[in-house]
Coordinates of C-alpha atoms and ligand atoms in Angstrom, one line a residue:
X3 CA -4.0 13.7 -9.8
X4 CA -5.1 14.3 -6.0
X5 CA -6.9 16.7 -4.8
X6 CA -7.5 17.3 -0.9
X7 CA -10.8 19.0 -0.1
X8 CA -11.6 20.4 3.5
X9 CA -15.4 21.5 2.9
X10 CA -16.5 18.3 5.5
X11 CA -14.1 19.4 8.1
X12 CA -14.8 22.3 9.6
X13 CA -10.7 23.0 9.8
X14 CA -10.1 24.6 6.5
X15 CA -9.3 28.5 8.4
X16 CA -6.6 26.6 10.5
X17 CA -4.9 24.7 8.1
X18 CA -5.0 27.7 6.3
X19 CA -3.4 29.8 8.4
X20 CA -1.0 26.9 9.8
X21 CA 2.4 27.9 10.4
X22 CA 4.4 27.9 7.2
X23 CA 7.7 28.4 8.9
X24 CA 7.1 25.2 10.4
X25 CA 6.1 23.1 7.0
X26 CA 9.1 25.1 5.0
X27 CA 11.6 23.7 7.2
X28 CA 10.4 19.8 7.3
X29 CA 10.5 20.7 3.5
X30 CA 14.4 21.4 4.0
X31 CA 14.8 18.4 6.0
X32 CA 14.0 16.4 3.5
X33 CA 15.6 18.0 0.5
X34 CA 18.7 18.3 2.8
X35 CA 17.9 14.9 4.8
X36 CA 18.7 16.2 8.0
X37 CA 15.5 15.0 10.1
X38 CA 15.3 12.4 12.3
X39 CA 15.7 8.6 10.1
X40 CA 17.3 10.7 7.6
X41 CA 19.6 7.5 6.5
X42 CA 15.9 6.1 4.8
X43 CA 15.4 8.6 2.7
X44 CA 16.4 6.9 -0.4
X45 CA 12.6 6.5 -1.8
X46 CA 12.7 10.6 -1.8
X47 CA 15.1 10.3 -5.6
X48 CA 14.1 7.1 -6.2
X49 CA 11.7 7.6 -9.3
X50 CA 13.6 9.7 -11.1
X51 CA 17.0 8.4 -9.9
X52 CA 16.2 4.4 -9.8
X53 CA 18.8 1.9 -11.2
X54 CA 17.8 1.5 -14.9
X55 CA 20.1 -1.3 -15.8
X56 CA 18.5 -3.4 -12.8
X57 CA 15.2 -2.3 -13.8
X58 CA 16.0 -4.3 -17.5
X59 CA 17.2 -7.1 -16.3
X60 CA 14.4 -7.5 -14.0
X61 CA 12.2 -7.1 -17.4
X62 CA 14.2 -9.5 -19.1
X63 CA 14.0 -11.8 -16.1
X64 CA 10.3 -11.4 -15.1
X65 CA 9.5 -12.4 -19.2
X66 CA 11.2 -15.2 -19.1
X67 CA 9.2 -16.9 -15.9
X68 CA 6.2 -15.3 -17.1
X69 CA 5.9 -17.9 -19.9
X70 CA 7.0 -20.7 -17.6
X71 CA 4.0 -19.8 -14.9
X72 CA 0.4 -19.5 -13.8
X73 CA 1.1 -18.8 -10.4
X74 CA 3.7 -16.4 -8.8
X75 CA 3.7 -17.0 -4.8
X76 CA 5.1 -13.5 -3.8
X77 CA 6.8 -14.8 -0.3
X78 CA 6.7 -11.3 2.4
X79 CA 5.5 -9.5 5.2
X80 CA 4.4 -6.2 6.0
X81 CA 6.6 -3.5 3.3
X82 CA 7.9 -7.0 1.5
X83 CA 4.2 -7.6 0.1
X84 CA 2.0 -5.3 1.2
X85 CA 2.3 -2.2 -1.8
X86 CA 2.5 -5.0 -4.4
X87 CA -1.0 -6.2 -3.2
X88 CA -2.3 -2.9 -3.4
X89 CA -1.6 -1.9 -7.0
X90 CA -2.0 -5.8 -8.3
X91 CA -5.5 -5.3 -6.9
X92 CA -6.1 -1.8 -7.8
X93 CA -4.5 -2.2 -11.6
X94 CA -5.8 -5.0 -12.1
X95 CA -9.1 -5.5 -10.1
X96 CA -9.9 -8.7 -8.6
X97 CA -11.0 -11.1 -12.0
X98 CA -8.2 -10.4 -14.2
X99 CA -8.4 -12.9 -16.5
X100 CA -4.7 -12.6 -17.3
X101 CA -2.0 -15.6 -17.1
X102 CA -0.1 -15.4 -14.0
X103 CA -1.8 -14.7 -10.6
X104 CA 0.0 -14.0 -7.8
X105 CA -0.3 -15.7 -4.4
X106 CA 0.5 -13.8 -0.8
X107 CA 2.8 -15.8 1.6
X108 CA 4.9 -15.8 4.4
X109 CA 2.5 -13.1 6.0
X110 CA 1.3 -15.7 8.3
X111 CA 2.0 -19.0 9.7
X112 CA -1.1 -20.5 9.5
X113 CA -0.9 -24.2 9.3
X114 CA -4.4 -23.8 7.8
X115 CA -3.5 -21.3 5.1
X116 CA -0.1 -23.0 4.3
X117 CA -1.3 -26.7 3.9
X118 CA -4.3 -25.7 1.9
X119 CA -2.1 -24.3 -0.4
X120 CA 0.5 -27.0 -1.1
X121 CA -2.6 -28.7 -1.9
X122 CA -4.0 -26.1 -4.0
X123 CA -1.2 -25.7 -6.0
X124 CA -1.3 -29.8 -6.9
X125 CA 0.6 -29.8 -10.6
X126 CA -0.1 -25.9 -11.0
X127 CA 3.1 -23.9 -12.8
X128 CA 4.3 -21.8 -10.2
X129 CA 7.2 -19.6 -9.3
X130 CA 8.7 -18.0 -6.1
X131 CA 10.1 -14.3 -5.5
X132 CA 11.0 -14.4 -1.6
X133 CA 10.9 -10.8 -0.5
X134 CA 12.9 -9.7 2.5
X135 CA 14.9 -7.0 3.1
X136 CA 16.5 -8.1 6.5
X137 CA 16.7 -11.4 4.8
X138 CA 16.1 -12.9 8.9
X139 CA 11.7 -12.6 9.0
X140 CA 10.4 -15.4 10.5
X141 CA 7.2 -15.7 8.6
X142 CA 8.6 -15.6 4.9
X143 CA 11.9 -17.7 5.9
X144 CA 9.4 -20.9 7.1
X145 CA 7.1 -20.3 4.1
X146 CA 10.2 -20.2 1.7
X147 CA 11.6 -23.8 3.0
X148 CA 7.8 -25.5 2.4
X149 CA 7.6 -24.0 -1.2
X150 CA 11.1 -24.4 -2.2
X151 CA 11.2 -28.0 -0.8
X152 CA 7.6 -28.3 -3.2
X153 CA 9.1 -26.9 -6.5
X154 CA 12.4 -28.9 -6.1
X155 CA 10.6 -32.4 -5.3
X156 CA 7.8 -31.7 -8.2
X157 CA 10.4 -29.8 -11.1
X158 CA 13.9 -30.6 -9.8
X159 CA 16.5 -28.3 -8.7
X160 CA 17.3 -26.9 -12.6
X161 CA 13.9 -26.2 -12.9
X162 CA 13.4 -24.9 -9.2
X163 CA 16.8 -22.5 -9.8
X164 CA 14.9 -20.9 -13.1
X165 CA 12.0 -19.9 -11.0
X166 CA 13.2 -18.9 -7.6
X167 CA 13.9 -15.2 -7.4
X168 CA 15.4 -13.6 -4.3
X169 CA 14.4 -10.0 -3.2
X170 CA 17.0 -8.7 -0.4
X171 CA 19.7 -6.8 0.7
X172 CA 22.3 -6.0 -1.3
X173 CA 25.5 -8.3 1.3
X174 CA 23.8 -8.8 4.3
X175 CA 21.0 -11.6 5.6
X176 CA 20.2 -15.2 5.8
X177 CA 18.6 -15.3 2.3
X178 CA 21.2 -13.5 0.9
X179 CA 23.7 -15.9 1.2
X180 CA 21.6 -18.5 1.0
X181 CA 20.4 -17.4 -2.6
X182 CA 24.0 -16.5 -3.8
X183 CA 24.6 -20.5 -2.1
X184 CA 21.9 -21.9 -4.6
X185 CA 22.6 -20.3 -7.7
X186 CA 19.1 -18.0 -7.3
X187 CA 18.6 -14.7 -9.3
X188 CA 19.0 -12.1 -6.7
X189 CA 17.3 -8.1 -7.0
X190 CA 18.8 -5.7 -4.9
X191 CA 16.6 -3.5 -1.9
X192 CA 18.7 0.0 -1.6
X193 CA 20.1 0.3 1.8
X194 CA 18.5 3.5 2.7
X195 CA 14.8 2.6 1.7
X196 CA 13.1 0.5 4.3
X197 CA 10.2 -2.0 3.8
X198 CA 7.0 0.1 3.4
X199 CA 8.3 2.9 1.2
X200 CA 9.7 0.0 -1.5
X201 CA 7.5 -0.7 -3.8
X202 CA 9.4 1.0 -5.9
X203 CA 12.6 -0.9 -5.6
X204 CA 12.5 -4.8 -7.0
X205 CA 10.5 -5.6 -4.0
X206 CA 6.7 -4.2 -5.7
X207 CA 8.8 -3.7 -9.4
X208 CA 10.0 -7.7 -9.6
X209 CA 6.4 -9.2 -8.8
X210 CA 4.4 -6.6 -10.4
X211 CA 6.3 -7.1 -13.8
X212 CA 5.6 -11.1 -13.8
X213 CA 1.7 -10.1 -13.1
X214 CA 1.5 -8.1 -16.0
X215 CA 1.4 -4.7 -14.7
X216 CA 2.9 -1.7 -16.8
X217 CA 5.6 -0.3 -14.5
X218 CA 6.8 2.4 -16.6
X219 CA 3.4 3.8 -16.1
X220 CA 3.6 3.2 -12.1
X221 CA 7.1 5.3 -12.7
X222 CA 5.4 7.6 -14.7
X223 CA 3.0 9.0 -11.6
X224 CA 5.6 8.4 -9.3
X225 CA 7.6 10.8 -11.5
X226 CA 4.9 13.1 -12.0
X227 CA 4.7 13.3 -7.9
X228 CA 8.0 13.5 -7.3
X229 CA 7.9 17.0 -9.6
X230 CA 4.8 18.4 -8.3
X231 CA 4.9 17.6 -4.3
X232 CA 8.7 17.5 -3.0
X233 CA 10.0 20.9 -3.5
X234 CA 7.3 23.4 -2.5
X235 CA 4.6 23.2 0.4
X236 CA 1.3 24.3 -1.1
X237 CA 0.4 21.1 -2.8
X238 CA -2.8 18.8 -1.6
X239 CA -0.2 16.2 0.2
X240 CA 0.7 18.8 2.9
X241 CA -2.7 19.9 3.1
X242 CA -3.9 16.7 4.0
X243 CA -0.9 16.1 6.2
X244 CA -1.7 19.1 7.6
X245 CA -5.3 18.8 8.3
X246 CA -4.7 15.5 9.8
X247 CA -2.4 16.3 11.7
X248 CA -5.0 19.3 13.3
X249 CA -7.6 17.1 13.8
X250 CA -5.0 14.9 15.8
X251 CA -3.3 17.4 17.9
X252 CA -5.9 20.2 18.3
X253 CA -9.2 18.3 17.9
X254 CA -8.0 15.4 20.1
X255 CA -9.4 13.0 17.8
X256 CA -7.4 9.2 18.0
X257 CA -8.6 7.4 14.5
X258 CA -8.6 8.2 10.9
X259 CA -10.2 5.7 8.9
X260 CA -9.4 5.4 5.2
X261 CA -12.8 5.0 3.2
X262 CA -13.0 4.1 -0.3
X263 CA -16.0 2.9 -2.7
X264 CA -14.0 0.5 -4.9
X265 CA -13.7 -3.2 -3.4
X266 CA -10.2 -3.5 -5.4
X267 CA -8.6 -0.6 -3.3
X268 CA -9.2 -2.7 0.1
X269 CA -5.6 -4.2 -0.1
X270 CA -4.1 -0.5 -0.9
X271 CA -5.8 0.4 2.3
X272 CA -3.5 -2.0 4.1
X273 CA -0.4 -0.9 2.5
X274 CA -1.5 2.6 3.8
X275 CA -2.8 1.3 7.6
X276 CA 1.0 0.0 7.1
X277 CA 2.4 3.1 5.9
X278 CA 1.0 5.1 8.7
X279 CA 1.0 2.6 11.6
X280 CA 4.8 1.8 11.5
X281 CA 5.8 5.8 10.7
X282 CA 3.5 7.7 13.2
X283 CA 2.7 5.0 16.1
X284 CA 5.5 5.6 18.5
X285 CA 6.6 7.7 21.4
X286 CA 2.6 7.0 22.8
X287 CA 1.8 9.6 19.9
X288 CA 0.0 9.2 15.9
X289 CA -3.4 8.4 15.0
X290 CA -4.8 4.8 15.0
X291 CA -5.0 4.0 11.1
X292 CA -8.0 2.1 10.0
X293 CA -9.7 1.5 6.8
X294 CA -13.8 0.6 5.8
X295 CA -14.8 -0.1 2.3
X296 CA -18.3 1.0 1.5
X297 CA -21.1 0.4 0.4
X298 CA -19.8 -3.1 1.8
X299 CA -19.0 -1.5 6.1
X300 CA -22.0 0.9 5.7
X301 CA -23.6 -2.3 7.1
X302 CA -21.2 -3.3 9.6
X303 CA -19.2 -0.6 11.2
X304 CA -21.2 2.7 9.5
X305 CA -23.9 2.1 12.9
X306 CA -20.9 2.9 15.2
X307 CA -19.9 5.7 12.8
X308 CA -22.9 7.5 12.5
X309 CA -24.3 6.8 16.2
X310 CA -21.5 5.8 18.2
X311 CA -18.7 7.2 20.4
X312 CA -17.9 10.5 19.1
X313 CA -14.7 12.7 18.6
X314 CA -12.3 9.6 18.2
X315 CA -12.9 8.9 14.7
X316 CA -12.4 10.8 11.6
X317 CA -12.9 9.6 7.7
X318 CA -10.9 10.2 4.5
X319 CA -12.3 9.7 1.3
X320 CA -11.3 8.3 -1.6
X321 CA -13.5 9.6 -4.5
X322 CA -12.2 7.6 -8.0
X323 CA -13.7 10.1 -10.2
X324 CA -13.3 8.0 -13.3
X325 CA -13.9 3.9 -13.1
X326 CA -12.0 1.2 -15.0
X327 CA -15.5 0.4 -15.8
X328 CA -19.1 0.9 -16.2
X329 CA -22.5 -0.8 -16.1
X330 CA -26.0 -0.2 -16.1
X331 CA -28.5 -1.1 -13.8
X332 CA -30.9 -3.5 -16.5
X333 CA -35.1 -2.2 -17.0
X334 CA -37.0 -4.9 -16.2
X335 CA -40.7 -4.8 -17.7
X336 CA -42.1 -6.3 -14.3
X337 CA -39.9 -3.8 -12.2
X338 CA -41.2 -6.1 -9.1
X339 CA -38.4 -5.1 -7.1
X340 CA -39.2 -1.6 -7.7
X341 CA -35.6 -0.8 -9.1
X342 CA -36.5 0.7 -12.5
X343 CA -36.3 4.4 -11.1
X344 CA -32.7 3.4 -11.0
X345 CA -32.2 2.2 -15.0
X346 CA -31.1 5.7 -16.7
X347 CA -28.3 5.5 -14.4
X348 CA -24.8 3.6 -14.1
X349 CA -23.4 1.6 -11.3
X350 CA -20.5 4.3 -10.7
X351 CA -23.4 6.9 -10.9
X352 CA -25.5 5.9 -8.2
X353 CA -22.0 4.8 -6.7
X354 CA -21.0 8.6 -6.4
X355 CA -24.4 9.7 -5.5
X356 CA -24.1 7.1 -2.3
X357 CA -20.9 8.8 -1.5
X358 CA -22.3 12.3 -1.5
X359 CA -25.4 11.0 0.8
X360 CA -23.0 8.9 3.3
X361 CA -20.9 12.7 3.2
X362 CA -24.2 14.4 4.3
X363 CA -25.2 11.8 7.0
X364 CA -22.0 11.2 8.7
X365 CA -20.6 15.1 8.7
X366 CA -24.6 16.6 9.6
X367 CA -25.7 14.1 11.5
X368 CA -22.6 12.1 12.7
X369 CA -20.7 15.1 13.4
X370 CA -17.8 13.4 12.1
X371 CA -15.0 15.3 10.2
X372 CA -14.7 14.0 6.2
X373 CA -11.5 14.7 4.5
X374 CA -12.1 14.4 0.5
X375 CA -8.7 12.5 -1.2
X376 CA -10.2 12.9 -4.9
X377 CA -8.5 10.5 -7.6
X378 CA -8.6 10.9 -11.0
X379 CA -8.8 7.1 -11.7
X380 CA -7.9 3.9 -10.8
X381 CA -4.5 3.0 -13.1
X382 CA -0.8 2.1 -12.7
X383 CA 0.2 6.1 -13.4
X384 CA -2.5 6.8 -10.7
X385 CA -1.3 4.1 -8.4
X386 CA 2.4 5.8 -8.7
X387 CA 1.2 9.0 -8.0
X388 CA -0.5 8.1 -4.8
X389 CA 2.0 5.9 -3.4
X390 CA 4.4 8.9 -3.6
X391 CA 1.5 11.4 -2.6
X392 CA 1.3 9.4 0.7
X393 CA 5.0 8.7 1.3
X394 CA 5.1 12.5 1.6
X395 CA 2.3 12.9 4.1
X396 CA 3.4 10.4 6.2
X397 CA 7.0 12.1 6.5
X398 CA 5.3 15.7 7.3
X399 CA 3.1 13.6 9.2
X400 CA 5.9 12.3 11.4
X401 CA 8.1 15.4 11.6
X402 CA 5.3 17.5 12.7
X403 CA 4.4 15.1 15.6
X404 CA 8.4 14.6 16.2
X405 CA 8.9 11.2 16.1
X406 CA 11.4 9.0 13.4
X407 CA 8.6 8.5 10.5
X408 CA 11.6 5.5 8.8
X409 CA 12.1 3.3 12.0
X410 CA 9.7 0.9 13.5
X411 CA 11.2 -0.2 16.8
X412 CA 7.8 -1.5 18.4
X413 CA 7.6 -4.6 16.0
X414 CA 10.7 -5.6 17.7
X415 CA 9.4 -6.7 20.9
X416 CA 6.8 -9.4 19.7
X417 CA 9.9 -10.8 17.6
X418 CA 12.3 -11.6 20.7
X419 CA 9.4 -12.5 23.0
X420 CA 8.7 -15.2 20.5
X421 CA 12.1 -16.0 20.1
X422 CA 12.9 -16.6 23.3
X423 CA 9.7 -18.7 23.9
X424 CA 10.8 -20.8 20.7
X425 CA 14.3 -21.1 22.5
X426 CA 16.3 -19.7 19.2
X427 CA 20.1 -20.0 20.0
X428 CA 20.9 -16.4 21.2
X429 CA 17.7 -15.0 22.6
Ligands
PA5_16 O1 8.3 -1.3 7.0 C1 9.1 -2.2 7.3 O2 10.3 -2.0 7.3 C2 8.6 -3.5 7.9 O3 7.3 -3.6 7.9 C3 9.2 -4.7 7.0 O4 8.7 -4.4 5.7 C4 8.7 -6.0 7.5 O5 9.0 -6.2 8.8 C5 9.4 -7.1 6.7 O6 10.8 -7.1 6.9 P1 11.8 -7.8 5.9 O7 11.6 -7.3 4.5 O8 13.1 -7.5 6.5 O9 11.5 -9.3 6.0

């Protein structure tokens, strides 16, 4: 369902020729989980091992407040919203007309952003599923008291205690015991999967089921993954993990910047800036992830691209061979814009045709290296597939640069300056 092409890189004789050895035994650690964070690699089993009896009650469950709501505030940071984003926007696109929306909180704590939503949600029907592994963040744990407080004083608490929903660990945390304390529906987050390889798990399964999204087709890729990339090494993931990983190391370059033509794959852009970020940034080592949606940043950051500083940057491309959807461009007898050379093709047609020019300018004239990630389409099975396609890469990715791909001790360090400065009792 992915397939990696090299013909814009100007690598495809080294990865070729890359050292096997090497790739067969990160393989081994992972089958045998000996590698460094080898206590997170629950998400390796997880499609074709996950709990089945959880996954029905959360059906059951999500049906039940899906007739009760239009709105599902999904309360999470970073892993705790980030891959249910990305497939709500890429199954989905961004007008679905369907019945419940979901909302994105707890990400921030904008007094802007949090007020204007209290008031946006004036009598609306909503719900709350509050995401958090640790069960301690900050950022969802101050949005969860504003919303709870809002659906208690509008519904009551009976009401309230039908439609609050608590993602966490399984004993430990604040909103653990705090949801067992109110009477909440709790889902469980497996101990050895950590935040950005969940989506999987009840944290992406739990909101994704209330929006409407077909999960057994997300499980479906996932399972269809699982089988094809985790127990050989001559599959596209660890060619692309590969060839990244040369550009990095032997090419010197600093930046990859994930590229896609579709407007509804910005947010699984993020989850994959995420996915990288937190996995390869440590030790002063990994490449800076950062993402561009054309034609939209072809007229923004494509200048610095084509003309600008050269050998930090490389691209990788999504192509989405097949669209959701297609339109013409309309004839117009007048033609006085002078588009009707345009009318005997479709949107995704000239769309593709961009991509192939953008190719030619930034490779020929840019000099800049273009890896080629081509998708199938744009669906839940795909969306499976290539959330497992890039957990893999990320975990060759990290063992071949040596560092812990599962732990992300950096984001520690803004917490307890803040704390401290917030005087919390104990920092
Ligand atoms: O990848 C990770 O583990 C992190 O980004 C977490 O998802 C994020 O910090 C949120 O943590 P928690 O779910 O404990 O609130």
């Amino acid at each position: 369902m992915i397939k990696t092409k090299l013909n814009f890189t100007n690598i495809e004789k080294e990865v070729e020729l890359f050292d096997k050895t090497r790739l067969e035994k990160i393989k081994e650690m992972i089958l045998k989980k000996t590698g460094q964070g080898n206590d997170f690699l629950g998400w390796v089993n997880w499609p074709s091992s996950f709990n089945n009896e959880e996954y029905k009650a959360m059906k059951i469950s999500a049906e039940n407040l899906r007739a009760e709501i239009n709105y599902l505030l999904v309360i999470g940071i970073g892993g705790s919203y980030l891959g249910t984003r990305a497939a709500d926007d890429m199954i989905k696109g961004l007008y679905s007309k369907d019945k419940v929306k979901l909302i994105y909180v707890g990400n921030t704590m904008s007094s802007t952003y949090i007020s204007q939503l209290v008031e946006f949600l004036g009598d609306k029907e909503f719900g709350i599923v509050n995401i958090s592994k640790s069960g301690t963040t900050t950022e969802p744990g101050m949005s969860f008291r504003v919303f709870e407080k809002l659906l208690v004083d509008k519904k009551g608490e009976d009401v309230a205690k039908k439609r609050i929903i608590a993602v966490t660990d399984a004993h430990k945390g604040a909103l653990k015991k705090l949801a067992d304390s109110k009477g909440y529906q709790t889902f469980t987050i497996p101990d050895d999967i950590g935040g950005r390889f969940s989506v999987f798990t009840p944290v992406g399964v739990y909101p994704l089921l209330v929006s409407g999204i077909n999960i057994d087709n997300v499980f479906k890729g996932a399972k269809k993954a699982e089988k094809e990339l985790l127990k050989n090494i001559n599959n596209d993931a660890v060619k692309y993990a590969v060839s990244r990983y040369i550009l990095h190391t032997d090419k010197n370059y600093k930046a990859e910047a994930l590229v896609s033509y579709e407007l509804q794959m910005q947010y699984f852009a993020e989850w994959w800036k995420q996915l990288f970020g937190e996995s390869e940034g440590k030790d002063g080592k990994g490449l800076f992830p950062t993402s561009m949606i054309f034609s939209t940043d072809l007229h923004s950051l494509g200048q610095f691209i084509q003309e600008g500083t050269k050998g930090i940057i490389f691209e990788t491309i999504i192509d989405v061979k097949t669209p959701q959807k297609d339109i013409n461009v309309p004839s117009n007898k007048e033609d006085l814009d002078g588009l009707n050379y345009l009318t005997n093709k479709s949107f995704h047609e000239i769309n593709s045709i961009a991509l192939k020019g953008v190719i030619d300018a930034h490779v020929n004239s840019g000099s800049v290296p273009n890896i080629i990630l081509e998708f199938d389409k744009m669906d839940d099975e795909m969306f499976g597939y290539a959330v497992y396609f890039f957990e893999i890469v990320v975990t060759y990715s990290g063992y071949l640069l040596d560092v812990n791909p599962f732990n992300q001790p950096g984001v520690e360090i803004y917490k307890n300056n803040m704390f401290k400065l917030l005087k919390k009792p104990g920092y």
